XYZ file of C-alpha atoms in Angstrom:
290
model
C -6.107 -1.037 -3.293
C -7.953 2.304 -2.093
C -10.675 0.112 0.175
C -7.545 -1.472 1.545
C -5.522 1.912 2.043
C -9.281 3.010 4.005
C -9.522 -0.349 5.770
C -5.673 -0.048 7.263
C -6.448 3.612 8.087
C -9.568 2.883 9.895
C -7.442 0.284 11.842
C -4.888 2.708 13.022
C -7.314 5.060 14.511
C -8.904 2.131 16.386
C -5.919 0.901 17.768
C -5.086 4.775 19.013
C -8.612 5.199 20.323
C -8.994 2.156 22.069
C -5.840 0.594 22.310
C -6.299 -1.119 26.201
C -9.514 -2.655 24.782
C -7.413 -4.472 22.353
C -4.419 -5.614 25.073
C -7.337 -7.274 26.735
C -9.856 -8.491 24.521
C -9.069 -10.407 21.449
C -12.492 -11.271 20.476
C -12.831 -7.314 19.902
C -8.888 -7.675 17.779
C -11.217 -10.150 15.920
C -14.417 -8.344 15.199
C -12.862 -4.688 15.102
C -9.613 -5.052 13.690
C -8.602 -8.337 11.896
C -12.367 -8.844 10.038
C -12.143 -5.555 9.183
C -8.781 -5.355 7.416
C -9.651 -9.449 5.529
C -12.636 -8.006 4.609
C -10.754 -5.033 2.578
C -8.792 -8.077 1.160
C -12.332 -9.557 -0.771
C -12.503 -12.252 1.522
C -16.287 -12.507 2.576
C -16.067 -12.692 6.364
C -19.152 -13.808 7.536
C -19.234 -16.891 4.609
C -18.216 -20.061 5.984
C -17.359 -21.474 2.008
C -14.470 -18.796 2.621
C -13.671 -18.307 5.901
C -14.485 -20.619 8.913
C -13.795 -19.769 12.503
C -12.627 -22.130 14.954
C -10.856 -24.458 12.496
C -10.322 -27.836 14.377
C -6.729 -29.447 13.832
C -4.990 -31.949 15.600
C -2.899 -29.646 17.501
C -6.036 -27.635 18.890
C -8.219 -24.855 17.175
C -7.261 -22.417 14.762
C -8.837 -19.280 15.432
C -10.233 -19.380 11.446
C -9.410 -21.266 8.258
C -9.328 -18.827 4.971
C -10.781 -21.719 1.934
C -10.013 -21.542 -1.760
C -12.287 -24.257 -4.044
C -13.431 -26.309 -0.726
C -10.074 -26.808 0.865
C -8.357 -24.734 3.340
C -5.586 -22.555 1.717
C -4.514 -21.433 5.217
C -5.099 -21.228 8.970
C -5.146 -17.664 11.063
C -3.937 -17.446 13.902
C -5.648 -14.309 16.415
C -3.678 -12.262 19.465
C -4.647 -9.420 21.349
C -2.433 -6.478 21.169
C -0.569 -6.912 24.059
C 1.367 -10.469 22.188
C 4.300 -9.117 20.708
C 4.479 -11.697 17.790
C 7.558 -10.065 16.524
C 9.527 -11.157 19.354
C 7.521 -14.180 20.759
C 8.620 -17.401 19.032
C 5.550 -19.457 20.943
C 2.643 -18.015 18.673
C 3.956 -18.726 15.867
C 5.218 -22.324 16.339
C 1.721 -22.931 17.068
C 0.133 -21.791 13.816
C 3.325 -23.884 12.339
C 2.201 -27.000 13.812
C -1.121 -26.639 12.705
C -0.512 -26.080 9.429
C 2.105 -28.812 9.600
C -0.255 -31.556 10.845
C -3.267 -30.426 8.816
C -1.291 -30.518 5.122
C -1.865 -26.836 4.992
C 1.125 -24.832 3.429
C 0.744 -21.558 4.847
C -0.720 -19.572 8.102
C -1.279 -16.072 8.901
C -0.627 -14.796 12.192
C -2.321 -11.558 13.682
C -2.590 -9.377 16.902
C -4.377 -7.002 14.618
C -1.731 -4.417 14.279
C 1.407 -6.817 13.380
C 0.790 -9.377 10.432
C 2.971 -12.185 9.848
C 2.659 -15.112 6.738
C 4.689 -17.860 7.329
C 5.078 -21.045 4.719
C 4.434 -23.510 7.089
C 7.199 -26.314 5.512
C 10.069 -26.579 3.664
C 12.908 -29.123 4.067
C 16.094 -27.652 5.549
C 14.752 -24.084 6.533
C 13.842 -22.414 10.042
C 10.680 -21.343 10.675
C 11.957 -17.323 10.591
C 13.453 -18.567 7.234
C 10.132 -18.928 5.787
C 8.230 -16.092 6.898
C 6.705 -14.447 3.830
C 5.511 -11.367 4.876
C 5.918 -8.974 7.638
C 3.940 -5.940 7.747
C 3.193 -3.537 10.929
C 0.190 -1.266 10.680
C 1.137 1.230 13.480
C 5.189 1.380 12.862
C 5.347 1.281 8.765
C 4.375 3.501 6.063
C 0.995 3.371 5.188
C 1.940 2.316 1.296
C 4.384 -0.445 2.545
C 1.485 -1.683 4.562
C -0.730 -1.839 2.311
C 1.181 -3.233 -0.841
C 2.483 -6.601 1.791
C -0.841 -6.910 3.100
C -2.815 -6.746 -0.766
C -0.607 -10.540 -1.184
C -3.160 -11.538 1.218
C -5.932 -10.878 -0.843
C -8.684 -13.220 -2.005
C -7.179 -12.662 -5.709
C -3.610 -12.852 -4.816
C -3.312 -15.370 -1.861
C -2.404 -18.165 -4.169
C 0.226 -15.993 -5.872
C 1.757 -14.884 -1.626
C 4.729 -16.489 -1.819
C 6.012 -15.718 -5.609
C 4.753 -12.035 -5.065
C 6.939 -11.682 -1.648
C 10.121 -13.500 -3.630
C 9.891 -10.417 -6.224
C 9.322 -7.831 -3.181
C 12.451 -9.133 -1.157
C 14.730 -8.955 -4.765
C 13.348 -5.641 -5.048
C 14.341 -4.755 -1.808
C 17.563 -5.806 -1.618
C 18.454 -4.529 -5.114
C 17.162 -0.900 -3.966
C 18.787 -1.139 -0.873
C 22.476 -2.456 -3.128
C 21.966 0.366 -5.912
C 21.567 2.984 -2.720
C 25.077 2.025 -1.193
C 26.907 2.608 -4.626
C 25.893 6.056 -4.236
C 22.391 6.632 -6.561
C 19.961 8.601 -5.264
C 16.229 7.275 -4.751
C 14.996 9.964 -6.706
C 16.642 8.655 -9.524
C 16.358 5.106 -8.816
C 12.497 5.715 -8.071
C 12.342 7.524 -11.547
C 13.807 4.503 -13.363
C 11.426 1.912 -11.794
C 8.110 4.494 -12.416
C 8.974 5.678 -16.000
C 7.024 3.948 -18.924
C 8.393 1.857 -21.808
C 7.895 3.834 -25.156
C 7.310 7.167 -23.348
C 9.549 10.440 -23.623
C 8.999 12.541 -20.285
C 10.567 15.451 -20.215
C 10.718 18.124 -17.140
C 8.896 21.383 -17.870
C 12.391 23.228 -17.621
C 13.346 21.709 -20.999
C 9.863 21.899 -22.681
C 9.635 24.779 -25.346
C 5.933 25.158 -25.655
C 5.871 23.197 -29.094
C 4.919 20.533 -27.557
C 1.290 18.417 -27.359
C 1.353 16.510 -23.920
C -0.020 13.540 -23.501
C 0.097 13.194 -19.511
C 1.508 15.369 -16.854
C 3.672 14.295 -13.496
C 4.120 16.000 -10.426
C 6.830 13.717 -7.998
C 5.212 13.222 -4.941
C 7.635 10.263 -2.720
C 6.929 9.217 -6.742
C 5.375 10.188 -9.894
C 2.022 10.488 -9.737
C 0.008 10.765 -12.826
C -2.695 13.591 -12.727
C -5.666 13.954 -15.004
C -5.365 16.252 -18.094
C -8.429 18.273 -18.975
C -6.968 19.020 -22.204
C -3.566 17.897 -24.414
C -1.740 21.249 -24.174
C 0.817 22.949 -22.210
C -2.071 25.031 -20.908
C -4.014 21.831 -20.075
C -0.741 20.928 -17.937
C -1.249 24.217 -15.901
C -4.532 23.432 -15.184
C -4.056 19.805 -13.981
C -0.625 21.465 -11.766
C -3.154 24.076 -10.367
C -6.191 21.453 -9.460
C -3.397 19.485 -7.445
C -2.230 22.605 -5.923
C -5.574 23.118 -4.670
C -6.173 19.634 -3.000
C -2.710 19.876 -1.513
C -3.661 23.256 0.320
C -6.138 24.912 2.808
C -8.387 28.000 3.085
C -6.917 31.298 1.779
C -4.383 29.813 -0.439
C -6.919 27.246 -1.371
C -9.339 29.802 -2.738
C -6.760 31.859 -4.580
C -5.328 28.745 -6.674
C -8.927 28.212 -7.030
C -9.470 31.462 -8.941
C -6.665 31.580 -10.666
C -7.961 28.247 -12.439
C -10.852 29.293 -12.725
C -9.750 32.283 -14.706
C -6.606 30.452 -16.374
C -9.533 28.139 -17.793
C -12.005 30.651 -19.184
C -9.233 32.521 -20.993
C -7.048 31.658 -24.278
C -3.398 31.566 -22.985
C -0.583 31.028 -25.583
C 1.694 27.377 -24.998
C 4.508 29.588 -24.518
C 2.981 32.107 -21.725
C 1.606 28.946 -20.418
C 4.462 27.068 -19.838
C 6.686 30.620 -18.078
C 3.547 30.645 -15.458
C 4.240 26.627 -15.065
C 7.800 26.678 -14.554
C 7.052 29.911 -12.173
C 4.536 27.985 -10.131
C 6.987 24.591 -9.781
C 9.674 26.831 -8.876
C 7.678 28.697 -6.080
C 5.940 25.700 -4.910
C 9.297 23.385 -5.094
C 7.692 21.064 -7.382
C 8.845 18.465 -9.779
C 6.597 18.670 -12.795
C 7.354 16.313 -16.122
C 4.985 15.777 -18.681
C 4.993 13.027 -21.252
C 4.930 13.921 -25.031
């Protein structure tokens, strides 16, 4: 996921930089932009037993064909920036009747910045019915992006339209559970926390204990590396992420006060007052798992 993360970053600066290139020029939404972000996906661009440009149907060209074990999976479909594909039905009609008069069950349609999977066919459904993803690189979060466009990956392509099924239930449950009144810090907690595993916040911890990982809540729980399985070990995992998180002066000082934190011996209990002091100062959420 991290070379895809990079890829869709890299593809938002573009877009800012050079964004009337790309209204114009859709050979360069090719090359720069959509290349760059399949690519990221594991599909090898530039190999014509996985991708092939200028896919002949009956309908016309497909800009390229994306092919699993000889056969072509599905067709992509290019625009330049200036398309709005969100709103204009024409586009994607057309990769629809490609796919529909090749036998091909799904198509991907780009402008480099907006991505759109449709299944092509289904008996008794519109064609809006059946899109399978949506994902917008310049108007969503980054992690949003990134988790619709990772269906589209050489691994997972096959597995698009059962993954976005479980992301839409997701959704709306999340969305449902929100109107009755929880809070997304609790429903985020329930979907993040482990089967078998007792986390516990550092407010409740009495020093006793022997951690074996450490959480600081960050839009989620993110997991941070323990140098040792202690309460003091917990300190110095809180402090390294302090660090990262900050910038020159304050940067050094957490800095040294690792450093020295590390070299000395520091009873659990003393340990854990300068924790909870540091989570309260720095209005951080710090559980560790025991």
């Amino acid at each position: 996921m991290e070379g895809l993360r990079k890829a869709v970053v890299r593809v938002r600066r573009k877009i800012a930089s050079h964004r009337k290139l790309y209204e114009k020029n859709e050979e360069a939404v090719k090359q720069h932009l959509i290349g760059e972000i399949f690519q990221a996906l594991g599909w090898d661009w530039n190999n014509p037993e996985e991708v092939r440009p200028e896919e002949r149907t009956e309908d016309g060209r497909a800009d390229y064909a994306l092919i699993l074990n000889g056969s072509v999976f599905a067709y992509v479909e290019a625009k330049n920036l200036s398309v709005n594909i969100l709103k204009r039905d024409e586009p994607l009609r057309q990769l629809a009747r490609y796919c529909f008069n090749s036998g091909v069950k799904y198509g991907i349609l780009t402008n480099g910045a907006v991505w759109i999977a449709i299944k092509a066919f289904e008996e008794g459904s519109s064609l809006h019915d059946r899109i399978l993803i949506s994902a917008n690189i310049e108007k969503e979060p980054l992690e949003k992006v990134v988790l619709k466009l990772s269906f589209l990956s050489k691994s997972r392509i096959v597995e698009m339209e059962r993954l976005s099924s479980l992301l839409r239930a997701l959704e709306l449950s999340f969305s449902g559970l929100r109107r009755e009144g929880y809070s997304d810090d609790m429903l985020l907690s329930y979907l993040t926390s482990r089967e078998g595993s007792s986390t516990i916040p550092v407010e409740e911890l009495s020093g006793n204990e022997t951690p074996r990982a450490a959480y600081v809540y960050e839009g989620g729980w993110k997991l941070l590396p323990l140098p040792e399985q202690s309460i003091k070990g917990v300190l110095l995992s809180v402090l390294l992420y302090l660090e990262k998180r900050s910038q020159g002066r304050k940067a050094e000082e957490i800095r040294k006060a690792y450093e020295h934190i590390r070299r000395i011996q520091l009873e659990p209990k003393t340990a854990l007052e300068v924790l909870k002091k540091l989570g309260e100062e720095e209005k951080l959420r710090i559980s560790v798992e025991v």
